[in-house]
Tab-separated table of N, CA and C and ligand atoms in Angstrom:
chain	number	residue	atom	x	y	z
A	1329	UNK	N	74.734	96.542	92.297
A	1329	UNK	CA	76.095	96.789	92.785
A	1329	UNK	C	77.101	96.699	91.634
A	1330	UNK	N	77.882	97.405	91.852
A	1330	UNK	CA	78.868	97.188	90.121
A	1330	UNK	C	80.471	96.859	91.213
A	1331	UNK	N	80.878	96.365	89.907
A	1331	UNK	CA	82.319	95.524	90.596
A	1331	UNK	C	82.807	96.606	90.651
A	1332	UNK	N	84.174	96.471	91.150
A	1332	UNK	CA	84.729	97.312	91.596
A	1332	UNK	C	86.429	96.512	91.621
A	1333	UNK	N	87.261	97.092	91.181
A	1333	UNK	CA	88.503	96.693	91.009
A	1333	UNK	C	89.976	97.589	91.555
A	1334	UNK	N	90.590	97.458	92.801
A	1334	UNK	CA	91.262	98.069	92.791
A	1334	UNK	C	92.478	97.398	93.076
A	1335	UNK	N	93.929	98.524	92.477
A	1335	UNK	CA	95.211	97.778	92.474
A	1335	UNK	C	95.655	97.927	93.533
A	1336	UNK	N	97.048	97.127	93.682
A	1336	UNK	CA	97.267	96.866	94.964
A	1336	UNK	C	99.247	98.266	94.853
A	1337	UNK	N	100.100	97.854	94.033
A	1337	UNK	CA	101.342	98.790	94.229
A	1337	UNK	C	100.821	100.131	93.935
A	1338	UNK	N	100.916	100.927	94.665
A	1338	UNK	CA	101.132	102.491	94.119
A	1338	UNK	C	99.706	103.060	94.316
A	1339	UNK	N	98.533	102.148	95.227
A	1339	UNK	CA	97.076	102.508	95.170
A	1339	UNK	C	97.147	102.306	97.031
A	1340	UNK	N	97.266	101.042	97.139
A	1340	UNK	CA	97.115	100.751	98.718
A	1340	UNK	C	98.389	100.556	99.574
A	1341	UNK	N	99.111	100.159	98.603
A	1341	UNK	CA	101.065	100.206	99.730
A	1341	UNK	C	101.523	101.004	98.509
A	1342	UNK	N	102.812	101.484	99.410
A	1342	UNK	CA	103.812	101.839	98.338
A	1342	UNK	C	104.919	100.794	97.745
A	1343	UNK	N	104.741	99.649	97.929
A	1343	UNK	CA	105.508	99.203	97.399
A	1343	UNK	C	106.480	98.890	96.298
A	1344	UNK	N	105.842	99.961	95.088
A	1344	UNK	CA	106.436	99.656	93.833
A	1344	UNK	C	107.759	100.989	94.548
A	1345	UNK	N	107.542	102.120	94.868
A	1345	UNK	CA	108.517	103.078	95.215
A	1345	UNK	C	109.748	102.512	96.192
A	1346	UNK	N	109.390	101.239	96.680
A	1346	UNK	CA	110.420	100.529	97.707
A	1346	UNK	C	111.078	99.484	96.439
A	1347	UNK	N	110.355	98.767	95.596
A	1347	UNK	CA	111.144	98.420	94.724
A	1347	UNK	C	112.427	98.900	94.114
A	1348	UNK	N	111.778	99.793	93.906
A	1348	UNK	CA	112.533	100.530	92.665
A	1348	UNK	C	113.614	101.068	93.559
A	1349	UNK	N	113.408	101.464	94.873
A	1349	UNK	CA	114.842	101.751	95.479
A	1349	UNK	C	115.868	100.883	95.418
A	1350	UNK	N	114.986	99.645	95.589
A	1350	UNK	CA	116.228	98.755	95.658
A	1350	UNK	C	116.911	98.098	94.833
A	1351	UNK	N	116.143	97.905	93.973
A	1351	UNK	CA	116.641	98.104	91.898
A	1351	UNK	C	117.816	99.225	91.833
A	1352	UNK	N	117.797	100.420	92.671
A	1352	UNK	CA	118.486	101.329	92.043
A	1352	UNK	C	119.811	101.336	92.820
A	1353	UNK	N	119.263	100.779	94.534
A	1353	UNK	CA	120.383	100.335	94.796
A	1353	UNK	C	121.441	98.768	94.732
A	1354	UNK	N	120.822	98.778	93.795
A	1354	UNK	CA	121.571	96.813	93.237
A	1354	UNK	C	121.829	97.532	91.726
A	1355	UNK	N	121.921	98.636	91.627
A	1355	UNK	CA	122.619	98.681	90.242
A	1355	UNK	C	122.084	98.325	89.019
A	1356	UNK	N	120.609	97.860	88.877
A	1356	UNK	CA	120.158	96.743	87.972
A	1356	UNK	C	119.627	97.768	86.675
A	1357	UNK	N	119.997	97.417	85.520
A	1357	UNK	CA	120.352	98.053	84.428
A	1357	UNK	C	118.898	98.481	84.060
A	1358	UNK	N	117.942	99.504	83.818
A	1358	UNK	CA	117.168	99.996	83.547
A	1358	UNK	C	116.273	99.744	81.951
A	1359	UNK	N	116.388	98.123	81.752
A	1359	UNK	CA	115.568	97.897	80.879
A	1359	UNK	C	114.532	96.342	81.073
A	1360	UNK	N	113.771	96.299	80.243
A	1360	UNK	CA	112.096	95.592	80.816
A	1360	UNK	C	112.677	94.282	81.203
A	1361	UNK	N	113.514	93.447	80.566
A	1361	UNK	CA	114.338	92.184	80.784
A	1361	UNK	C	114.657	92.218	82.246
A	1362	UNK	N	115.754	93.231	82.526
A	1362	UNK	CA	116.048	93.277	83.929
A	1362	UNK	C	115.560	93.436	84.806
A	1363	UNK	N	114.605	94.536	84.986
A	1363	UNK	CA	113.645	94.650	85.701
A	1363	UNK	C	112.825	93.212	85.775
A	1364	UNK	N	112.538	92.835	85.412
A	1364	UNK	CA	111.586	91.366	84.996
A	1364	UNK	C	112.191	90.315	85.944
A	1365	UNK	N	113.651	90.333	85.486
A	1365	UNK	CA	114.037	89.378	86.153
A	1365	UNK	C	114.706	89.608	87.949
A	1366	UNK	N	114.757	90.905	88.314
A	1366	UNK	CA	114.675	91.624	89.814
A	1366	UNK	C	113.448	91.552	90.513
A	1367	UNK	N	112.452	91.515	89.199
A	1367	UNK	CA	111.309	91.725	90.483
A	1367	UNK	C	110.984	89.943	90.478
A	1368	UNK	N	111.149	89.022	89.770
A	1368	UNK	CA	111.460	87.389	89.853
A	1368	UNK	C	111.539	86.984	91.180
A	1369	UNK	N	112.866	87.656	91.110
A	1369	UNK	CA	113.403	87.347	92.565
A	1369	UNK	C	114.011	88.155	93.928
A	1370	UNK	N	112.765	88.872	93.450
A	1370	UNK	CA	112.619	90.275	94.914
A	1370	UNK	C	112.024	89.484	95.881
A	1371	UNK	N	112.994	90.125	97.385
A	1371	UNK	CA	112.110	89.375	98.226
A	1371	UNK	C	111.087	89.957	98.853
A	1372	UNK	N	109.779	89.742	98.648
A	1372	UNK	CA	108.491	90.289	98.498
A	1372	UNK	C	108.553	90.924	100.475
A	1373	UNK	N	108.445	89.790	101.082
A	1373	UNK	CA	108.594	89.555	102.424
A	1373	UNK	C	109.020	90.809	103.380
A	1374	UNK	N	110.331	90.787	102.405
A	1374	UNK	CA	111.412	92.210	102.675
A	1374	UNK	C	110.278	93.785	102.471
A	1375	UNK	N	110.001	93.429	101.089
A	1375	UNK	CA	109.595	95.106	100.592
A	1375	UNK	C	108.291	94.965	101.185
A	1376	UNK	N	107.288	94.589	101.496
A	1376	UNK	CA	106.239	94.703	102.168
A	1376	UNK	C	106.535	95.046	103.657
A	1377	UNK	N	107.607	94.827	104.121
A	1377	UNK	CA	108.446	95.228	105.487
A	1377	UNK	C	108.867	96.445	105.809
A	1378	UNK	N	109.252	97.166	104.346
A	1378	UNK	CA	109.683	98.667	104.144
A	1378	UNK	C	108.255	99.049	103.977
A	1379	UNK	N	107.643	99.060	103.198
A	1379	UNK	CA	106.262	99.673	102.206
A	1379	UNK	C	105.503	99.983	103.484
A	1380	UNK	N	104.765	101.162	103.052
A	1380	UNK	CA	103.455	101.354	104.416
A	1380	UNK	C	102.592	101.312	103.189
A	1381	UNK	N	101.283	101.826	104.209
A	1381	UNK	CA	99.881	102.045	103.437
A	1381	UNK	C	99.572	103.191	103.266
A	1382	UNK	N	99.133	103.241	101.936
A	1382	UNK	CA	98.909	105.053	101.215
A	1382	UNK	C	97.361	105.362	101.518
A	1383	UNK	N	97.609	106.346	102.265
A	1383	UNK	CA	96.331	107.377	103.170
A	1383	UNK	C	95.482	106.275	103.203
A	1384	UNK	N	95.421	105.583	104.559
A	1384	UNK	CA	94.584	105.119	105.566
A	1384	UNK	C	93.896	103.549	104.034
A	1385	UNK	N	94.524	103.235	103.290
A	1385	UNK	CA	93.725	102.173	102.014
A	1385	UNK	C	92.983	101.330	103.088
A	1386	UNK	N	93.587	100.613	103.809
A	1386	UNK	CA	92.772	99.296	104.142
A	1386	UNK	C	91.124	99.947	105.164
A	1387	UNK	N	91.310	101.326	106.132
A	1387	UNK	CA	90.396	101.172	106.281
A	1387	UNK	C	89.330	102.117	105.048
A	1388	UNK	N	89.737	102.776	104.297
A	1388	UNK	CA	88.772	103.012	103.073
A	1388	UNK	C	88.388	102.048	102.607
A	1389	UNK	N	89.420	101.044	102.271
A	1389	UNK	CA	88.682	100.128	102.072
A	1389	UNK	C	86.943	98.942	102.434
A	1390	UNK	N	87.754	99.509	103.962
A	1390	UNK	CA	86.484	98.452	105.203
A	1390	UNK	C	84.912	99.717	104.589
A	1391	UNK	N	85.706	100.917	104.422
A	1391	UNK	CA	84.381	101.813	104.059
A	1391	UNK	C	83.772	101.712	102.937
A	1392	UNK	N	84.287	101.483	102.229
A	1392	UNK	CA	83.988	101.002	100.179
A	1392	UNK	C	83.055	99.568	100.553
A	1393	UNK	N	83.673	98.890	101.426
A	1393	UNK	CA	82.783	97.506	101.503
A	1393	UNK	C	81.112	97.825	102.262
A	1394	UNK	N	81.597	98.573	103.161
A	1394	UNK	CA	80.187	98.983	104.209
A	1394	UNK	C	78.983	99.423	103.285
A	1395	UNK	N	79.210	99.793	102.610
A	1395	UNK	CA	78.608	100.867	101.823
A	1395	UNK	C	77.723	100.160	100.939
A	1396	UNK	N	77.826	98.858	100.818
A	1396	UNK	CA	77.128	98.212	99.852
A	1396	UNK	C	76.416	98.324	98.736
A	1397	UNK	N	77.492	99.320	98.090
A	1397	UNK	CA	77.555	99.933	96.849
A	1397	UNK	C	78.484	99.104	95.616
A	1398	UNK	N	79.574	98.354	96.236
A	1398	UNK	CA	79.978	97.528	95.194
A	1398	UNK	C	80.216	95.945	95.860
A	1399	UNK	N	80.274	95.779	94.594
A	1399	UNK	CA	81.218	94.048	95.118
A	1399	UNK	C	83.100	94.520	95.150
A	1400	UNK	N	84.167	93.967	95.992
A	1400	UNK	CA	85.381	95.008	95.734
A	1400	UNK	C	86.440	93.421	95.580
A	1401	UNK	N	86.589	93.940	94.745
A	1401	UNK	CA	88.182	92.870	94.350
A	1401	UNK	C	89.039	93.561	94.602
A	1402	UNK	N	90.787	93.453	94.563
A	1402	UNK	CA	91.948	93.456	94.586
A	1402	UNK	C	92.275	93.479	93.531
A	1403	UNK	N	93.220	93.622	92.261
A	1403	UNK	CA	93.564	92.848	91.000
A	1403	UNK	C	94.809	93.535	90.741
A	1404	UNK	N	96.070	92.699	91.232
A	1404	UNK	CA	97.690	93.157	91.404
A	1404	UNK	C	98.069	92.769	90.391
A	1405	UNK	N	99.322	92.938	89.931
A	1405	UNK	CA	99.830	92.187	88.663
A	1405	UNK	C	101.272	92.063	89.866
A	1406	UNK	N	101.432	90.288	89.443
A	1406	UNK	CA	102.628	89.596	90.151
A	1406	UNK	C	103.647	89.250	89.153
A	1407	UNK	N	104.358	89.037	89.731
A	1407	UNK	CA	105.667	88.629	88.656
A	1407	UNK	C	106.405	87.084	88.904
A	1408	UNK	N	106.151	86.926	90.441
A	1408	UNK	CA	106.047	85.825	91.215
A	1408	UNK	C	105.140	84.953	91.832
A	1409	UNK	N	104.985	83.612	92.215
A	1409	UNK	CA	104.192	83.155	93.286
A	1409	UNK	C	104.465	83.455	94.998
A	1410	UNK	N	105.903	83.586	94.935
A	1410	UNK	CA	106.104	84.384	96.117
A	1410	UNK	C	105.404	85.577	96.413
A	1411	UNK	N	104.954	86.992	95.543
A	1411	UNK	CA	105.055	87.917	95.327
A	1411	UNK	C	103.758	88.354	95.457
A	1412	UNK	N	102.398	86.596	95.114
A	1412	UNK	CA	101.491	86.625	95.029
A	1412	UNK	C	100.860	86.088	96.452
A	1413	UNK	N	102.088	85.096	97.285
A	1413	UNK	CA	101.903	84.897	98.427
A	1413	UNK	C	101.798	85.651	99.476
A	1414	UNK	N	102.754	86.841	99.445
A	1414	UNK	CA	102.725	87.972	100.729
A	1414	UNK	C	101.814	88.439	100.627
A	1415	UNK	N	101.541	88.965	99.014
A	1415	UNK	CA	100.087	90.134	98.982
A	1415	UNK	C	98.828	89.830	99.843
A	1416	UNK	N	98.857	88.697	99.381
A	1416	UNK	CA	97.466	87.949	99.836
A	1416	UNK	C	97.079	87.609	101.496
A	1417	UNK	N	98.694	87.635	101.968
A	1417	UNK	CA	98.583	87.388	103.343
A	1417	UNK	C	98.498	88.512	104.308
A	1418	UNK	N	98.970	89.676	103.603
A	1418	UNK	CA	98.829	91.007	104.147
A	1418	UNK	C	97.536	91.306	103.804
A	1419	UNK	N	97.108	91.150	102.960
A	1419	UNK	CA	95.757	91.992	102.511
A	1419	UNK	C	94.538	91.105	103.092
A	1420	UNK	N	94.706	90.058	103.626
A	1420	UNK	CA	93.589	89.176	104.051
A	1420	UNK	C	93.663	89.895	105.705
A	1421	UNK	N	95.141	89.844	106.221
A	1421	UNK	CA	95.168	89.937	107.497
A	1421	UNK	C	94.719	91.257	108.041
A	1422	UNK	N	94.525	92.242	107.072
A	1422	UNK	CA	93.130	93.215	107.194
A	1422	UNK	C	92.375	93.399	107.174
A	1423	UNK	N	91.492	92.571	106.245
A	1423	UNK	CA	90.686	92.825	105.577
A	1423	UNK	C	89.799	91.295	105.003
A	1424	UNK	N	89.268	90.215	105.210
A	1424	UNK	CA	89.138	89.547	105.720
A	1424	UNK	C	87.921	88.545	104.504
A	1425	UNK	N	86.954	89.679	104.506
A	1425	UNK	CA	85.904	89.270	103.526
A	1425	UNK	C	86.360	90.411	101.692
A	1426	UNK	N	87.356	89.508	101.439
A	1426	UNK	CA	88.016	90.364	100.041
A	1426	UNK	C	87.938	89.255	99.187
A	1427	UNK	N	87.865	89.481	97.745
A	1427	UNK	CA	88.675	88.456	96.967
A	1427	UNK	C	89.956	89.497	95.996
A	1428	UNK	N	90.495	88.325	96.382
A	1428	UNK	CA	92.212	88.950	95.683
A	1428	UNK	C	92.577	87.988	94.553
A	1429	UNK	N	92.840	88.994	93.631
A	1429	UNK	CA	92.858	88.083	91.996
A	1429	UNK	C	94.597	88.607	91.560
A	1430	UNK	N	94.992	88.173	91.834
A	1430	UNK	CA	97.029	88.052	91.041
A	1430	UNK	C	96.747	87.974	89.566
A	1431	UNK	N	97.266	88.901	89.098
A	1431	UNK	CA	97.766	88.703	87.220
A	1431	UNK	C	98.961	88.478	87.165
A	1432	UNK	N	99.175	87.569	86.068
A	1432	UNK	CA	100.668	87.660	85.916
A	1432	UNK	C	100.934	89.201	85.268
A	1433	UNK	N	102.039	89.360	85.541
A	1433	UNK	CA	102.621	90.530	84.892
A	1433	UNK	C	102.020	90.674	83.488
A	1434	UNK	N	102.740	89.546	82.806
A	1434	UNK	CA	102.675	89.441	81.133
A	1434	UNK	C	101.350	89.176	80.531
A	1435	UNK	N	100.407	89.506	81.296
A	1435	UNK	CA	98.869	89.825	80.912
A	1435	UNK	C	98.477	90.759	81.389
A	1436	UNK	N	97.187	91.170	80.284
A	1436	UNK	CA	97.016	92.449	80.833
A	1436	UNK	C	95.436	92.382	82.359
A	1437	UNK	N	95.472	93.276	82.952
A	1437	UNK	CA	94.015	93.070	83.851
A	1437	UNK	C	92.878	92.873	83.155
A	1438	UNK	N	92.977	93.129	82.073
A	1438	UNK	CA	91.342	93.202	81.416
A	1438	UNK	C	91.280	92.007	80.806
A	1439	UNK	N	92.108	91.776	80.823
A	1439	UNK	CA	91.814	89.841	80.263
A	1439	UNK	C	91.695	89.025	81.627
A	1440	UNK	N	91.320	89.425	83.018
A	1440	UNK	CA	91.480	88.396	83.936
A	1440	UNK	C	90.159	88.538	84.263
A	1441	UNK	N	89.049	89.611	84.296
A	1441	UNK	CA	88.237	89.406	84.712
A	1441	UNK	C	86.780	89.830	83.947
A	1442	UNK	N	85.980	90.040	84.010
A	1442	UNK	CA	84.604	90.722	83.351
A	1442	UNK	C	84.649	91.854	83.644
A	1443	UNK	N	85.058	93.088	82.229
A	1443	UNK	CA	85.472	94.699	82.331
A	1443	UNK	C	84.347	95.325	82.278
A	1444	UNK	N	83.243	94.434	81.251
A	1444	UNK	CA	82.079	95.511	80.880
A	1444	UNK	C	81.550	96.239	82.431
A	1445	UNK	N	81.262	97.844	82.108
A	1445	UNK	CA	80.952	98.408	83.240
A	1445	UNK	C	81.336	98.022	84.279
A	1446	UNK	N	82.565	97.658	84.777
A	1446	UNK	CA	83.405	97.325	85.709
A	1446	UNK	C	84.287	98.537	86.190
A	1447	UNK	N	84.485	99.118	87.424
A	1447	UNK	CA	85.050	100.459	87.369
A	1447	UNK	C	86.854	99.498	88.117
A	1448	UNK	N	87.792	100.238	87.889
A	1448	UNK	CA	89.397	99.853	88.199
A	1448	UNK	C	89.817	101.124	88.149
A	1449	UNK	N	90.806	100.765	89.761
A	1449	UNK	CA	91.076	102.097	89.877
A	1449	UNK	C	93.061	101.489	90.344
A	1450	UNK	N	93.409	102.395	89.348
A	1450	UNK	CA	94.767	102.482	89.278
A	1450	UNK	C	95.304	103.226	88.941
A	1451	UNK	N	97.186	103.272	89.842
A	1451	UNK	CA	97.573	104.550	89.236
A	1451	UNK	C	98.293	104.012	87.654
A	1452	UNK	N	98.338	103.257	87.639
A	1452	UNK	CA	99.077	102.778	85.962
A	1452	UNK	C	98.356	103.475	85.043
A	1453	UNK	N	98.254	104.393	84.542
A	1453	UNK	CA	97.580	105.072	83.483
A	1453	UNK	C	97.033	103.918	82.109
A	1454	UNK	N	98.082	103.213	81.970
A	1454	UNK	CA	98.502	102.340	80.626
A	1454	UNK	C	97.292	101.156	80.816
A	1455	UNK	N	97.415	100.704	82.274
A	1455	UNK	CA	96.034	99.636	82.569
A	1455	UNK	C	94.681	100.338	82.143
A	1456	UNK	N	94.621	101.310	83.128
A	1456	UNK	CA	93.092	102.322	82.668
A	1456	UNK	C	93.153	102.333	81.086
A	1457	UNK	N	93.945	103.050	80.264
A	1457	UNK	CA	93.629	102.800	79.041
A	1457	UNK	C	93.152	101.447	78.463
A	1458	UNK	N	93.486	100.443	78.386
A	1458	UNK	CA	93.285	99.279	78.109
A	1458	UNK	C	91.854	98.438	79.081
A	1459	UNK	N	91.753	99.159	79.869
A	1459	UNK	CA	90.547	98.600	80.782
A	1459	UNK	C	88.802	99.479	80.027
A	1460	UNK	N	89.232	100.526	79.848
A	1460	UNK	CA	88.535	101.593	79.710
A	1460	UNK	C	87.984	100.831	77.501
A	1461	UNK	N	89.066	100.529	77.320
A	1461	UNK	CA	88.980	100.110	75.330
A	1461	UNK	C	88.027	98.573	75.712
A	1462	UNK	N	88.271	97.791	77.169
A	1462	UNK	CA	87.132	96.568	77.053
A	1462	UNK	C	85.753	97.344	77.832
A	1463	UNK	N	85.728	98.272	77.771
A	1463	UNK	CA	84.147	99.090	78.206
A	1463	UNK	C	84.114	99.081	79.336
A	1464	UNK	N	85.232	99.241	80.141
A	1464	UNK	CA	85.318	99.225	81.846
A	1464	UNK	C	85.300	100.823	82.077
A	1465	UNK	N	85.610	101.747	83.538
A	1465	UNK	CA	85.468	102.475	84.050
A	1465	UNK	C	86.679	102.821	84.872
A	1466	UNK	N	87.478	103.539	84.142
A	1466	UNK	CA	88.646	103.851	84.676
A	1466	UNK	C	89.030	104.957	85.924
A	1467	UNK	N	89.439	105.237	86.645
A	1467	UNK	CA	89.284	105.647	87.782
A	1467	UNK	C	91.174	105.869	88.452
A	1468	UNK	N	91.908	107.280	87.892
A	1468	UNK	CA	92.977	107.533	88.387
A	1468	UNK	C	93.321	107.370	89.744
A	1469	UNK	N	94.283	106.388	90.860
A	1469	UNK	CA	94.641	106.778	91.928
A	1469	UNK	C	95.958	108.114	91.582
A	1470	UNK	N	95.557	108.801	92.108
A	1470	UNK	CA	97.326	109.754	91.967
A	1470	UNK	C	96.772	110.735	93.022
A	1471	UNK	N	98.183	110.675	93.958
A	1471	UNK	CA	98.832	111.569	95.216
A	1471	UNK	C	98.435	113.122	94.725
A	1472	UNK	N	98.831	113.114	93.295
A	1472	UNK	CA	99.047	114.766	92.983
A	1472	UNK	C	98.189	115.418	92.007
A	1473	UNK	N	97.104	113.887	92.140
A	1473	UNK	CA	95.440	114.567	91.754
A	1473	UNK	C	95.564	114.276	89.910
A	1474	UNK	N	96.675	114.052	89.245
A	1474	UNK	CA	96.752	113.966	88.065
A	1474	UNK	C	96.081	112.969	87.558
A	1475	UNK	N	95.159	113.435	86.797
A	1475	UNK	CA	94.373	111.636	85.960
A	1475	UNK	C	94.502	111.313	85.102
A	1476	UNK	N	95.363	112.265	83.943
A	1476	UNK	CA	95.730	111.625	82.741
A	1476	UNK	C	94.887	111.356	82.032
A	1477	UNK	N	93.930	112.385	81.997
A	1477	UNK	CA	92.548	112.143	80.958
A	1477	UNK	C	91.360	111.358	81.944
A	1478	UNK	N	91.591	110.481	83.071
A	1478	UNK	CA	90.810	109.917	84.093
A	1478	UNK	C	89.885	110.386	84.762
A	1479	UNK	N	89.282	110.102	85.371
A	1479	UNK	CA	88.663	111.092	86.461
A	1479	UNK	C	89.854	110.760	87.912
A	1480	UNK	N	89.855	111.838	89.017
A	1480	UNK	CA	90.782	110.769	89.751
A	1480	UNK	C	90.868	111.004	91.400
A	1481	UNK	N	91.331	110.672	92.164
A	1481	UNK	CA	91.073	110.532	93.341
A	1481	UNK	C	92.990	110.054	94.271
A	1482	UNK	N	92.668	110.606	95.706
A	1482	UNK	CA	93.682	110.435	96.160
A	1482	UNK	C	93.386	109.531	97.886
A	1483	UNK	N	92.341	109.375	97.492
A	1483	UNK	CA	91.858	108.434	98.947
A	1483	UNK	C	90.922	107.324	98.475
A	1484	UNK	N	90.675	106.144	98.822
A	1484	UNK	CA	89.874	105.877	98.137
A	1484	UNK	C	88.550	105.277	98.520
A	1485	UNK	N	88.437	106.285	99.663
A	1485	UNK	CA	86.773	106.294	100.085
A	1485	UNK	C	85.844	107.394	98.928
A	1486	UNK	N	86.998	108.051	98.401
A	1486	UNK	CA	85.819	109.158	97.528
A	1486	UNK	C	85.056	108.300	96.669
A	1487	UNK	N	85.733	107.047	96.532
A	1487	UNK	CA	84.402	106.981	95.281
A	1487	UNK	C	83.115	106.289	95.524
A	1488	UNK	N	82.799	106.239	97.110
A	1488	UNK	CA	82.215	106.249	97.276
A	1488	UNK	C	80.718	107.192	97.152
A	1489	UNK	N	81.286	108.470	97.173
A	1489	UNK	CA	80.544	109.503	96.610
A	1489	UNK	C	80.546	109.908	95.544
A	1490	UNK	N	81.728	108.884	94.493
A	1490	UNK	CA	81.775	109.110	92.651
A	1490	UNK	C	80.886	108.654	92.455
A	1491	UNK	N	80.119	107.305	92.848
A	1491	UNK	CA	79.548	106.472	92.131
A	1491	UNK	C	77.953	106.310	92.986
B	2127	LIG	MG1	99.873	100.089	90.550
């Protein structure tokens, strides 16, 4: 069985696109500091309240597990313990037999867990690069099919039939 790593904003909720609305509607000045310190003290609670789930994730998910083709982690990057609290409570209250691993922001994913031949599937292009340089298996989520050099996918039962 090979691990299996997938992110949680912009893969299974939309939540980073509800962020950023509300960044844009609080005016908050468009550099890494600020941002940093908005998403600090975003209230997670709130944007998981707006955010839905992108094409059917949690039960692809239940299908990725059935399949007993991988072992399946979670692996979000938080900015908060709040931030790390909702995730976990939403994503359990689906989904039940998961393990969910929080990064801080200011690390990267490939330092949190064992990459070799490890496949991660995210839309962050910038993670895949850096996952892919510790000998992991990078794996594009994107809506509009773009992989950015990736291989890539827009549901994420296909990789069940990638792999
Ligand atoms: Mg993401």
């Amino acid at each position: 069985m090979k691990d299996l790593y997938i992110d949680f904003d912009g893969v299974i909720y939309n939540s980073i696109e509800v962020s950023y609305k509300i960044a844009e509607e609080e005016n908050i000045t468009k550099d890494y500091e600020s941002y940093y310190q908005f998403f600090k003290n975003l209230d997670w609670c709130d944007v998981l309240e707006k955010s839905s789930e992108i094409n059917n994730a949690f039960e692809c998910i239940r299908k990725i597990i059935d399949s007993n083709k991988f072992n399946v982690f979670i692996l979000t990057h938080v900015v908060s313990l709040e931030e790390a609290e909702y995730k976990v409570k939403l994503i359990k209250d689906k989904i039940k037999d998961i393990t969910i691993i929080p990064v801080p922001k200011n690390l990267s994913k490939s330092m949190m867990v064992k990459v070799k031949g490890a496949i991660l599937v995210d839309d962050y292009p910038e993670n895949l690069r850096e996952w892919a340089s510790d000998g992991g298996i990078g794996v594009r989520f994107d809506l509009d099919m773009d992989g950015k050099g990736f291989p890539v996918i827009c549901h994420l039962d296909e990789l069940i039939e990638m792999f």
